[in-house]
Short mmCIF file of C-alpha atoms and ligand atoms in Angstrom, two decimals:
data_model
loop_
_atom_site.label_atom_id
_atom_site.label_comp_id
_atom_site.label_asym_id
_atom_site.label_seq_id
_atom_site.Cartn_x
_atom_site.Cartn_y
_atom_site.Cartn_z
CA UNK A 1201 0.00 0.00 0.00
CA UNK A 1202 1.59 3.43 -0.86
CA UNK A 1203 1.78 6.05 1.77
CA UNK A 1204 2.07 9.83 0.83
CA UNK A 1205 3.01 12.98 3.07
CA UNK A 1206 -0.15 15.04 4.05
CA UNK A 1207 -1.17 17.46 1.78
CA UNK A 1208 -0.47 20.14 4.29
CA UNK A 1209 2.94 19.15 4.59
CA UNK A 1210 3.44 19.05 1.06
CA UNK A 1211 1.96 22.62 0.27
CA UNK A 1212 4.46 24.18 2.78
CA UNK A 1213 7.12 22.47 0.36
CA UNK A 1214 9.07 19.77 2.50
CA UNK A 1215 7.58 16.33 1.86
CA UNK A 1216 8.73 13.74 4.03
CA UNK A 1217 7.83 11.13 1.64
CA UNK A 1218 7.75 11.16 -2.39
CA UNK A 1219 5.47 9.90 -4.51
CA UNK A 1220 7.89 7.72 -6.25
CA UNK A 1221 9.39 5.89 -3.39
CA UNK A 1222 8.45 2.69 -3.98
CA UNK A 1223 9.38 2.87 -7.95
CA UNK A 1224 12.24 0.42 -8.60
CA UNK A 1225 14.95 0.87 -11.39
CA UNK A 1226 14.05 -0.77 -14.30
CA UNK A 1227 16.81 -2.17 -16.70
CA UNK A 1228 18.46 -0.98 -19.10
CA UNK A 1229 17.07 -1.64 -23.02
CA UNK A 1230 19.87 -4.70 -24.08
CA UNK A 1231 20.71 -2.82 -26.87
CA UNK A 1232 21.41 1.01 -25.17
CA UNK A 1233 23.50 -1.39 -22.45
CA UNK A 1234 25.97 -2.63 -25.15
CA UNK A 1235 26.66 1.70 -25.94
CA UNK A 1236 26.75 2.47 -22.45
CA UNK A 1237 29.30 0.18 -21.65
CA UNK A 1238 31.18 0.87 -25.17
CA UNK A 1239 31.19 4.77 -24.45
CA UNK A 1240 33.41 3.85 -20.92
CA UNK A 1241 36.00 2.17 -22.83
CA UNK A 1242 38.90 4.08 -23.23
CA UNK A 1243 40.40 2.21 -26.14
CA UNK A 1244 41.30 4.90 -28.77
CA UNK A 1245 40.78 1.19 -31.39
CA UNK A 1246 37.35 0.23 -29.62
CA UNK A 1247 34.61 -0.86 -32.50
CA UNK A 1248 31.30 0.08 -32.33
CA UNK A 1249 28.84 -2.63 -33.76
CA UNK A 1250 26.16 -2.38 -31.42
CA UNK A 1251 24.00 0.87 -32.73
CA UNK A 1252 21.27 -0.13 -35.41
CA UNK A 1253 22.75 3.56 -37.46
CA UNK A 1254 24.46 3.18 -40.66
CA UNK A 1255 27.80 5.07 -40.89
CA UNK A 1256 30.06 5.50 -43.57
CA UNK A 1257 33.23 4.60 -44.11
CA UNK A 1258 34.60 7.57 -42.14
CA UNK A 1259 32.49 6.21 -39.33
CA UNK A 1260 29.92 8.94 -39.34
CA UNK A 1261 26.05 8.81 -40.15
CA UNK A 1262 26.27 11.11 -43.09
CA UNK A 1263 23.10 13.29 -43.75
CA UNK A 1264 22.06 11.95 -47.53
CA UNK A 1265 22.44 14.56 -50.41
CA UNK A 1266 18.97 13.74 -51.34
CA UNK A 1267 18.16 15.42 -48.14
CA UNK A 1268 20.41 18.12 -47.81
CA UNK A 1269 18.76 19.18 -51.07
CA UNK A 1270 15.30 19.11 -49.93
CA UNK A 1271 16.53 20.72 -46.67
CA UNK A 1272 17.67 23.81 -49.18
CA UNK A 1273 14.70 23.71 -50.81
CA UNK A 1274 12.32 23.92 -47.81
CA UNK A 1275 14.39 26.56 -46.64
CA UNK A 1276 13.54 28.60 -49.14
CA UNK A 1277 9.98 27.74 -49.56
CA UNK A 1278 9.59 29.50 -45.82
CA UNK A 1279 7.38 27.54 -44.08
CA UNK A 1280 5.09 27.60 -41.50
CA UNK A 1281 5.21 25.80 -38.13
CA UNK A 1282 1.48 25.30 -37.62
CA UNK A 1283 0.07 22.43 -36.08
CA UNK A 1284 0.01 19.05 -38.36
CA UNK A 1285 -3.28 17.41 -38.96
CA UNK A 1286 -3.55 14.48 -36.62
CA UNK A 1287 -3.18 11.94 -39.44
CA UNK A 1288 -0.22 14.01 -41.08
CA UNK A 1289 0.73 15.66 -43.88
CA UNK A 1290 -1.69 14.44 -46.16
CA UNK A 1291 0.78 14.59 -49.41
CA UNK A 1292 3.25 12.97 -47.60
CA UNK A 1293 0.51 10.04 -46.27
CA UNK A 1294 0.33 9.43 -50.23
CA UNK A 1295 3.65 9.29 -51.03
CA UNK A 1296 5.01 7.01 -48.35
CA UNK A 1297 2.06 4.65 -48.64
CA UNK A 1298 2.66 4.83 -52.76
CA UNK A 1299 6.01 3.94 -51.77
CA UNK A 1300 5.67 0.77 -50.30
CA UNK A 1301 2.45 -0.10 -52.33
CA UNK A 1302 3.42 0.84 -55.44
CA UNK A 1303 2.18 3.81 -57.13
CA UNK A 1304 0.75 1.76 -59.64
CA UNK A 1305 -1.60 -0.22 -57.25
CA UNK A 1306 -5.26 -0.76 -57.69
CA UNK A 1307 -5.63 -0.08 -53.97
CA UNK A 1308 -5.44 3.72 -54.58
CA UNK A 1309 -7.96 3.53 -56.86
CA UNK A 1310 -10.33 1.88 -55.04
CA UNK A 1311 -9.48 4.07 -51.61
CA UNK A 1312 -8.76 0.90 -49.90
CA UNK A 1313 -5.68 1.83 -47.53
CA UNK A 1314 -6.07 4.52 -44.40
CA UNK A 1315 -2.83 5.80 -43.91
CA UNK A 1316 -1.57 7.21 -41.52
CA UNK A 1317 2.03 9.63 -40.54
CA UNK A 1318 3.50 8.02 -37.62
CA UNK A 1319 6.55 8.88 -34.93
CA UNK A 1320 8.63 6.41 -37.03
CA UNK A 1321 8.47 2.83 -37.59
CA UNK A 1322 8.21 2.32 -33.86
CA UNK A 1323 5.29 5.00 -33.47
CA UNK A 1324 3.52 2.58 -36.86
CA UNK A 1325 4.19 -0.55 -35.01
CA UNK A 1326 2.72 1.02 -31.77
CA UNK A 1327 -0.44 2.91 -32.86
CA UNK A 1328 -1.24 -0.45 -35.42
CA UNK A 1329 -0.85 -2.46 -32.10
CA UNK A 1330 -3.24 0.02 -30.24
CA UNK A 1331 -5.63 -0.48 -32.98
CA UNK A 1332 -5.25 -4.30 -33.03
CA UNK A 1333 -5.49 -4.36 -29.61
CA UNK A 1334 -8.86 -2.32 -29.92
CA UNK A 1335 -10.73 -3.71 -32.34
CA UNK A 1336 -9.72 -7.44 -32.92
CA UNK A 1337 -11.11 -9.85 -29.88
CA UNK A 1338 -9.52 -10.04 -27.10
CA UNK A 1339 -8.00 -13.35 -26.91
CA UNK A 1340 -6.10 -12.62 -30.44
CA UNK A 1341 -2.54 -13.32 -30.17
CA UNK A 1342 0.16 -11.66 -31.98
CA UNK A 1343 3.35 -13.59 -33.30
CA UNK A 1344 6.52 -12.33 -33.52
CA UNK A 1345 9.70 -13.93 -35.40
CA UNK A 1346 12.08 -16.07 -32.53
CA UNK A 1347 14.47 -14.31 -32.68
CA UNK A 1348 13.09 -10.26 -33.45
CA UNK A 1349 13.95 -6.48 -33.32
CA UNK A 1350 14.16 -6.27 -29.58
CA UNK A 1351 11.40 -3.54 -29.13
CA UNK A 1352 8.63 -6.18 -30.83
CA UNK A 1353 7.26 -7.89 -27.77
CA UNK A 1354 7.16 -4.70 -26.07
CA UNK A 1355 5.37 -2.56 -28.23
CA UNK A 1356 2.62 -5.23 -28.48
CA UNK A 1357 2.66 -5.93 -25.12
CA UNK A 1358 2.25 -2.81 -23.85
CA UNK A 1359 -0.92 -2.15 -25.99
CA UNK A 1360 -2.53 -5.16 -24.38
CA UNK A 1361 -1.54 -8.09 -26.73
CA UNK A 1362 -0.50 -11.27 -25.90
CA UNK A 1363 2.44 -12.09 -27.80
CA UNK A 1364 3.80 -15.42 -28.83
CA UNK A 1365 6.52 -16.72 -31.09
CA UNK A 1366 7.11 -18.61 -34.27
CA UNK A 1367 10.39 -19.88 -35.25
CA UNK A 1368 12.95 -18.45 -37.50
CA UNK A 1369 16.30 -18.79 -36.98
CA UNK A 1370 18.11 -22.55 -37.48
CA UNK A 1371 21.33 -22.33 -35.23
CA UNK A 1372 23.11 -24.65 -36.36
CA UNK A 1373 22.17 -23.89 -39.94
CA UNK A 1374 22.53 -19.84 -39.29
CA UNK A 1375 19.89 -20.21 -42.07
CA UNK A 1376 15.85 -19.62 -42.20
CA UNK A 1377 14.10 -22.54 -40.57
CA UNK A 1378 11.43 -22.71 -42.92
CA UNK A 1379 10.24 -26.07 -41.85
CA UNK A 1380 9.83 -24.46 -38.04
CA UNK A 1381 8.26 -21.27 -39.29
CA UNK A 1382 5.66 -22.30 -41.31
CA UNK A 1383 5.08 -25.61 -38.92
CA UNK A 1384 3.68 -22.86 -36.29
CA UNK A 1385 2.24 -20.77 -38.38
CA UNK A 1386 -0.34 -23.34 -39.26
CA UNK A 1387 -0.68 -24.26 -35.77
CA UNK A 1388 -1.40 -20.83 -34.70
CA UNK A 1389 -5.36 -19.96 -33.97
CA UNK A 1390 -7.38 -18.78 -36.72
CA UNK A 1391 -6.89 -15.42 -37.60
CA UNK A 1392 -3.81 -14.61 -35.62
CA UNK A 1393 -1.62 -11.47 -35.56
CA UNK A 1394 1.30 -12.39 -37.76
CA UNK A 1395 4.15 -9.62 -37.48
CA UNK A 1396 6.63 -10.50 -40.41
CA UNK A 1397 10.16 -8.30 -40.93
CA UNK A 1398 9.11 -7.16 -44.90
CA UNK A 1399 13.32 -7.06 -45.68
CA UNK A 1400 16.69 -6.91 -43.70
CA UNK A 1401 15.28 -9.17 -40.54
CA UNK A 1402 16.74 -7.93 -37.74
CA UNK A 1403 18.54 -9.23 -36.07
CA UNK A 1404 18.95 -12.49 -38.17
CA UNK A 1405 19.97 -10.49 -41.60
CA UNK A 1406 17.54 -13.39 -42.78
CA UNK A 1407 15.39 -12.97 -44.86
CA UNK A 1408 13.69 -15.37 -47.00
CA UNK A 1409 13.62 -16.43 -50.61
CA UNK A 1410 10.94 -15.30 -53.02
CA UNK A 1411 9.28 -19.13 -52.98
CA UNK A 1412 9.80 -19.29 -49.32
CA UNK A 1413 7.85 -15.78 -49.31
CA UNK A 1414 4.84 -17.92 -51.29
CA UNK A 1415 4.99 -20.55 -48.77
CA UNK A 1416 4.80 -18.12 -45.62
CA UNK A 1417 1.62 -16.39 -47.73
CA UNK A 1418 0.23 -19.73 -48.36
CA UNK A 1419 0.65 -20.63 -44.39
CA UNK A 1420 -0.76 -17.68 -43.37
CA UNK A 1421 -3.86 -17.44 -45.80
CA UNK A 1422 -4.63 -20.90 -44.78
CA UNK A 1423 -5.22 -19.66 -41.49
CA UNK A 1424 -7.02 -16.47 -42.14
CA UNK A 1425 -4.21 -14.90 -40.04
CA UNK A 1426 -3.86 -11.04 -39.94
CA UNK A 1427 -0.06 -10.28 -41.60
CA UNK A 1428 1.14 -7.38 -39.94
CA UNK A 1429 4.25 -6.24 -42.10
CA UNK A 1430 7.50 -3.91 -40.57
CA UNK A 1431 8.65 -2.25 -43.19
CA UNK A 1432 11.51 -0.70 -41.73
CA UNK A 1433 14.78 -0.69 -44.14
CA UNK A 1434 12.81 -0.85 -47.88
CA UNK A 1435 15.86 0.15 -50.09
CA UNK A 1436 18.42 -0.45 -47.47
CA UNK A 1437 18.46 -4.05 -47.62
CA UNK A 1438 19.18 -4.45 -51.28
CA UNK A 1439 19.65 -1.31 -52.90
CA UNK A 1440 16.47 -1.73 -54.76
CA UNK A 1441 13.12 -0.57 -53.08
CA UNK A 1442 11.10 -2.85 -55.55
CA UNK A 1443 13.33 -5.56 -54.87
CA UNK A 1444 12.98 -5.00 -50.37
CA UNK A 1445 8.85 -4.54 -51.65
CA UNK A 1446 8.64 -8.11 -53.47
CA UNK A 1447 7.77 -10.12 -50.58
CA UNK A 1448 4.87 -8.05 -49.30
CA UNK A 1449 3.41 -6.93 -51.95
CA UNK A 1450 3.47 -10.55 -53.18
CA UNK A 1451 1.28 -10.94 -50.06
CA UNK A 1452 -1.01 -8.37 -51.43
CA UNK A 1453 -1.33 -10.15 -55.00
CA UNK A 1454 -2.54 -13.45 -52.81
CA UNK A 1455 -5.42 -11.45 -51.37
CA UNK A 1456 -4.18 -10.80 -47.95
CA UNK A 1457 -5.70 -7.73 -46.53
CA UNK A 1458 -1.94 -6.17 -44.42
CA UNK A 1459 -1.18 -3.84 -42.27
CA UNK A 1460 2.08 -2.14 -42.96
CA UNK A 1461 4.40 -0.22 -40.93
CA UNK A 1462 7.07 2.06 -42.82
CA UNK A 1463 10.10 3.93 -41.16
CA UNK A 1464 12.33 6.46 -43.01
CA UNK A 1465 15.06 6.32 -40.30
CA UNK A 1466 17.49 3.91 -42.15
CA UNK A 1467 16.49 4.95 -45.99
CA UNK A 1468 16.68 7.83 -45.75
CA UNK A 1469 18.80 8.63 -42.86
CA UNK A 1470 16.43 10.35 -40.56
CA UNK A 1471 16.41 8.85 -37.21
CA UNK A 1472 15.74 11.60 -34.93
CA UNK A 1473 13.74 13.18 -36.92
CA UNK A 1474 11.01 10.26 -36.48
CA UNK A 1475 9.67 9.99 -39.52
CA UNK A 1476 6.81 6.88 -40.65
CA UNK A 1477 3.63 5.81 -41.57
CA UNK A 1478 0.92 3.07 -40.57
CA UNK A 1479 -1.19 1.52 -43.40
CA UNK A 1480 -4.20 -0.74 -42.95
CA UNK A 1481 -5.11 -1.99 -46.02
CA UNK A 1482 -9.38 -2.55 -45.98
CA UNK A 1483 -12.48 -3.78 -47.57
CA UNK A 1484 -13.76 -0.25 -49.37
CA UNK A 1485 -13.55 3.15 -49.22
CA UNK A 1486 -16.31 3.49 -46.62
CA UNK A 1487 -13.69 1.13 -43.99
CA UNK A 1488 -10.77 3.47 -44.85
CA UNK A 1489 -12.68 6.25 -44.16
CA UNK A 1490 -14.28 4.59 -40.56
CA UNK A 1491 -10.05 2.59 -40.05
CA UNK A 1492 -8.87 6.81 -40.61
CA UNK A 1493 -10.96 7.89 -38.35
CA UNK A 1494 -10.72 5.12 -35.71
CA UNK A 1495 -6.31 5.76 -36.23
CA UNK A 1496 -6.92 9.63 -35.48
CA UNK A 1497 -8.73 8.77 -32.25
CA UNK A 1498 -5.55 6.58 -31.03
CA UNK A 1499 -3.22 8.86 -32.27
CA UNK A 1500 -5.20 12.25 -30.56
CA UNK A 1501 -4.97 10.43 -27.39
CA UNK A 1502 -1.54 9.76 -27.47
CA UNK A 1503 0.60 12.63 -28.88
CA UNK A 1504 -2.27 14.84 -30.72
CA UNK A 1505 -0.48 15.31 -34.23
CA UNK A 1506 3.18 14.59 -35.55
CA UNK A 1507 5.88 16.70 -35.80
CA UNK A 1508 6.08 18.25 -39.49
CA UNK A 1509 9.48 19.00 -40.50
CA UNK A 1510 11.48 15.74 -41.36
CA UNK A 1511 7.88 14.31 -42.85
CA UNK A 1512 8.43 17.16 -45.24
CA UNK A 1513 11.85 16.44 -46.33
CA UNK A 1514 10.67 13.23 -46.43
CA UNK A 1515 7.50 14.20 -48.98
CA UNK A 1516 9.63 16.10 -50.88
CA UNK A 1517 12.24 13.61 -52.18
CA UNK A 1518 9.27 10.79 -52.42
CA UNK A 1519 7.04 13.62 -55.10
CA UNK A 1520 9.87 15.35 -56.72
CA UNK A 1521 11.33 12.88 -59.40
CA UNK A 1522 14.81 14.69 -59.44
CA UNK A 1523 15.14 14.20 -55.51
CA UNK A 1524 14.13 11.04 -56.20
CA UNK A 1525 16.68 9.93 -58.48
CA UNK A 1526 18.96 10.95 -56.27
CA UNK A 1527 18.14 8.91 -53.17
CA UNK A 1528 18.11 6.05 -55.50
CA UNK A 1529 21.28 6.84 -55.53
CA UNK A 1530 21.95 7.53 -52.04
CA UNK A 1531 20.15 4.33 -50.88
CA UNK A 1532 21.96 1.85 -53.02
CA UNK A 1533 25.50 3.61 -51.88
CA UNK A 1534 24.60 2.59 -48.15
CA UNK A 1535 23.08 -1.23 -49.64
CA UNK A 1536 26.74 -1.43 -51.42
CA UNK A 1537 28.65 -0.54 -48.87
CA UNK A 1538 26.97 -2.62 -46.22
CA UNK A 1539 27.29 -5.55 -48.81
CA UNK A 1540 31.31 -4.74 -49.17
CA UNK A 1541 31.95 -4.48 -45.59
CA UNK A 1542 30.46 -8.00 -45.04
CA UNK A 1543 32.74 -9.86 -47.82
CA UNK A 1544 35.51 -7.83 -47.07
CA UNK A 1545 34.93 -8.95 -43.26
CA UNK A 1546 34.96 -12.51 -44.72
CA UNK A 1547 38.10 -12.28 -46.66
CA UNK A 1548 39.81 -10.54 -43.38
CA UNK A 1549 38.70 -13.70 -41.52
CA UNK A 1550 40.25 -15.87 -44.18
CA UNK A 1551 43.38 -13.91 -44.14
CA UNK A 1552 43.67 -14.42 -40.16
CA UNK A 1553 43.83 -17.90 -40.44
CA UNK A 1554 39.90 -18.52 -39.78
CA UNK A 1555 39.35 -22.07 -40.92
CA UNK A 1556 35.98 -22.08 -40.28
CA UNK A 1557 32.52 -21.21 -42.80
CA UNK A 1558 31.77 -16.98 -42.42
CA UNK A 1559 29.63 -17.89 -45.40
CA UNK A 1560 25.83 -16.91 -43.55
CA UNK A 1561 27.98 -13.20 -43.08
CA UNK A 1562 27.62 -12.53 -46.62
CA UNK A 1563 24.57 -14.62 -47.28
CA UNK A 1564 22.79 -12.61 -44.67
CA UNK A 1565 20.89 -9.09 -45.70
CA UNK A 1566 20.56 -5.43 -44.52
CA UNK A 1567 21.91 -3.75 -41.47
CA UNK A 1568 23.22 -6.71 -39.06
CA UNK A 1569 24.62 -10.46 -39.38
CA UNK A 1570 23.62 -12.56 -37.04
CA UNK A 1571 27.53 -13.85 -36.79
CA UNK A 1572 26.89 -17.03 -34.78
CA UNK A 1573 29.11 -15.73 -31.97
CA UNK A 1574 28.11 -16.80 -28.00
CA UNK A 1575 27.84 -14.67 -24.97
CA UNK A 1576 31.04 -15.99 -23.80
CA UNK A 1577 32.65 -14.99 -27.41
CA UNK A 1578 30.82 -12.01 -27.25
CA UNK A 1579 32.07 -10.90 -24.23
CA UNK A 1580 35.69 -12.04 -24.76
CA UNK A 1581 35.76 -9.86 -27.87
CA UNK A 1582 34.32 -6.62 -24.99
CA UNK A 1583 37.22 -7.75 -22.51
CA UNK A 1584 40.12 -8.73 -24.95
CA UNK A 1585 39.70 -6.68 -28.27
CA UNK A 1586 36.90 -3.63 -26.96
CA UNK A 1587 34.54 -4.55 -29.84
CA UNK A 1588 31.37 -4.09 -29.19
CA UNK A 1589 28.12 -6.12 -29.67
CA UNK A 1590 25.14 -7.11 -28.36
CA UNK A 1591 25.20 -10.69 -26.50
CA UNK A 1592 23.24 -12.54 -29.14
CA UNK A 1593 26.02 -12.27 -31.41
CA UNK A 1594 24.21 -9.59 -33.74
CA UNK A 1595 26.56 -6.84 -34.93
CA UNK A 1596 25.84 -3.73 -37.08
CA UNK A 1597 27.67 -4.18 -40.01
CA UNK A 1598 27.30 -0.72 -40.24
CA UNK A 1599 30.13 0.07 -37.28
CA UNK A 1600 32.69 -1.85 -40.13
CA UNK A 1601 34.50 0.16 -42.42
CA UNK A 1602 37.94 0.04 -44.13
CA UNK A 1603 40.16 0.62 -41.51
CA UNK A 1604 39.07 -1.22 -38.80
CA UNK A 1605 37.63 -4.51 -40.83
CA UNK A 1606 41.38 -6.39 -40.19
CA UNK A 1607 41.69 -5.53 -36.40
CA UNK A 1608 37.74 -6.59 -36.12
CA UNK A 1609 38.36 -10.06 -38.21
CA UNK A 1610 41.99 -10.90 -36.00
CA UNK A 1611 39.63 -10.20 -32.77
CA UNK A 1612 36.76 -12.38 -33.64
CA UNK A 1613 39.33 -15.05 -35.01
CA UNK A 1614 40.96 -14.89 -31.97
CA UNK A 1615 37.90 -16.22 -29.68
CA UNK A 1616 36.26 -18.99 -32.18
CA UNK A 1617 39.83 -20.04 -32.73
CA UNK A 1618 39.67 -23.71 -31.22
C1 PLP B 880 12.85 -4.20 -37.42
C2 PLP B 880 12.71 -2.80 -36.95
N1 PLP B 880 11.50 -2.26 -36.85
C3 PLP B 880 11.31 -1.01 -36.43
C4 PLP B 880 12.38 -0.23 -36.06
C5 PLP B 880 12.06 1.16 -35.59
O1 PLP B 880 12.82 2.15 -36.06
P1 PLP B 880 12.42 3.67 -35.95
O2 PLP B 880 11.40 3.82 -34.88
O3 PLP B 880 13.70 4.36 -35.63
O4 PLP B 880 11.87 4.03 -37.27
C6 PLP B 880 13.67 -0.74 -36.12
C7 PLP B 880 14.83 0.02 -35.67
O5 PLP B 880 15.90 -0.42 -35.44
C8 PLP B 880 13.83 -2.06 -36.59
O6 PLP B 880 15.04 -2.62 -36.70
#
């Protein structure tokens, strides 16, 4: 039972007792542990491959030119800093949802998507797990990949979901249990939450083949279960953004009515500027319109309307085909460079006398490899070497660049030598 000061004692300004007393440190989020403990390490050759931010191969997260023009742009356009509509900025609702639907869709013409601008991909995943949570029964579970992005379970959970797990990973394949996957998909209840990664799994790097896509889409139709897509690194994974789109919008040619959460904080290089967008595809125009408004009640409740200015940048290079064309160009730089860090990471391990098969590194897509590593490994490489990352063995690729790639592959050499 909590026990306050009087209220007398509290307007004269000396409590005896706070309010928060009895409120317990909570622990730290696994992932902002492995930077805490990497920004106390003196070690002028430390490595950083904990952070989920790409960097390039000066180490920095560069802002993309795409942007910077934009940025110029909306300088001089002078705008405004009146409140956004609670939904967003309707242009840039269109473009983002055009983006990862194709612009080409019959679902535009028909008015069958509410869409909706979002605080990033996490804001998406949380307001479509609000609205799950509201208006599917109560008993509905959502599935989430084993393993998954470490916020997953959270953000459902916290909306009032129960959350369960399918398989995903084969350890001692470091390959796509398929078998597993789609084994508990179709034991999963009717109509089930299915939360799939749409490219660049994280943290596996796993993602699956284009007939291992149909089979998943087969599973899940089967079932009548409700496919929930993140859509977190479309262009970042391959280079391509049709190419990161294939699998879900094969999904879409099957029939399956998604809901699909979109983040342009790895694309396009806007973290903190929390820029995304929640679509829930529907049966007509009259459920987008009732799914809209039913999204702008959540969202009032929670942070009124989004902020405006990176969801304008954002807008801009989606509409303006000469912005366009340049993040095109942007995007695939990061994709290569990603891709070259993991061979050349490979090679490095070759040349350091690794005997053993780094082949799932470069088989492996988007921001991290799952590198097979243990705790005990992982923590040797902290103690020994002061490279950092996070205790299931998944490291940014994006904290590898040209001059640190040899020191990283002698370190991690060094503790799965046998
Ligand atoms: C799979 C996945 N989903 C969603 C997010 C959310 O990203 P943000 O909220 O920065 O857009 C991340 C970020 O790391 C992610 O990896």
């Amino acid at each position: 039972m909590l026990r306050f000061a009087s209220s007398s004692v509290r307007r004269r300004g000396f409590a005896s007792s706070s309010f928060w007393k009895y409120v317990e440190e909570g622990p730290l989020d696994a992932n902002k542990a492995t930077t805490v403990a990497l920004k106390a390490d003196p070690n002028p050759n430390k490595v950083n491959l904990g952070e989920g931010i790409y960097k390039d191969d000066t180490g920095k997260c560069p802002v993309l030119p795409c942007i910077r023009e934009a940025e110029a742009r909306l300088a001089k356009a002078n705008a405004d800093h009146e409140y956004c509509p609670i939904s967003g900025i309707p242009s840039f609702c269109k473009s983002a949802s055009q983006f990862a639907f194709g612009a080409d869709s019959s679902l535009f013409k028909e008015n069958r998507i509410a869409t909706v601008q979002t605080l990033s991909g996490t804001g998406a995943l949380r307001i479509g797990a609000d609205f799950v949570a509201k208006f599917l029964p109560k008993a509905t579970p959502v599935f989430i990949s084993d393993p998954t992005w470490v916020n997953h379970r959270a953000l459902f959970q916290t909306a009032g979901c129960e959350v369960r797990t399918y398989k995903w990973y084969d350890k001692a394949k470091n390959a796509l249990d398929i078998d597993g996957c789609l084994k508990d998909l179709r034991n999963a209840p009717l109509r089930s939450v299915i939360l799939l990664h749409a490219c660049a799994h994280n943290p596996t790097g796993i993602d699956p083949t284009m007939e291992q896509w149909k089979k998943i889409s087969d599973a899940c139709l089967e079932r009548n279960h409700i496919v929930f897509f993140d859509n977190a690194y479309q262009g970042f994974a391959s280079g391509d953004p049709d190419k990161d789109a294939a699998g879900f919008r094969h999904f879409i040619n099957q029939g399956h009515q998604l809901i699909v959460a979109q983040s342009f904080a790895k694309n396009m290089g806007m973290y903190g500027e929390r820029v995304g967008a929640l679509n829930i595809m529907t049966g007509s125009e009259q459920e987008t319109t009732a799914v809209d408004s039913q999204l702008k009640i959540i969202i009032r409740a929670n942070y009124s309307s989004p902020p405006l200015f990176g969801a304008r940048l954002v807008d801009m290079v989606l509409s303006e085909p000469a912005l366009k064309k340049q993040w095109f160009v942007d995007v695939k730089e990061m994709a290569d460079r990603i891709a070259l860090m993991r061979s050349s990471l490979v090679q490095n391990l070759g040349k350091a006398g690794s005997k053993l098969d780094w082949s799932h590194i470069t088989n492996q897509i988007g921001m991290f490899a799952f590198s097979g590593l243990g705790e005990k490994q992982v923590m040797k490489l902290r103690s020994d070497f002061s490279v950092y990352m996070n205790k299931d063995g998944r490291m940014s690729i994006a904290g590898i660049n040209s001059r640190n790639v040899e020191y990283l592959a002698k370190a991690i050499h060094e503790v799965t030598r046998s």
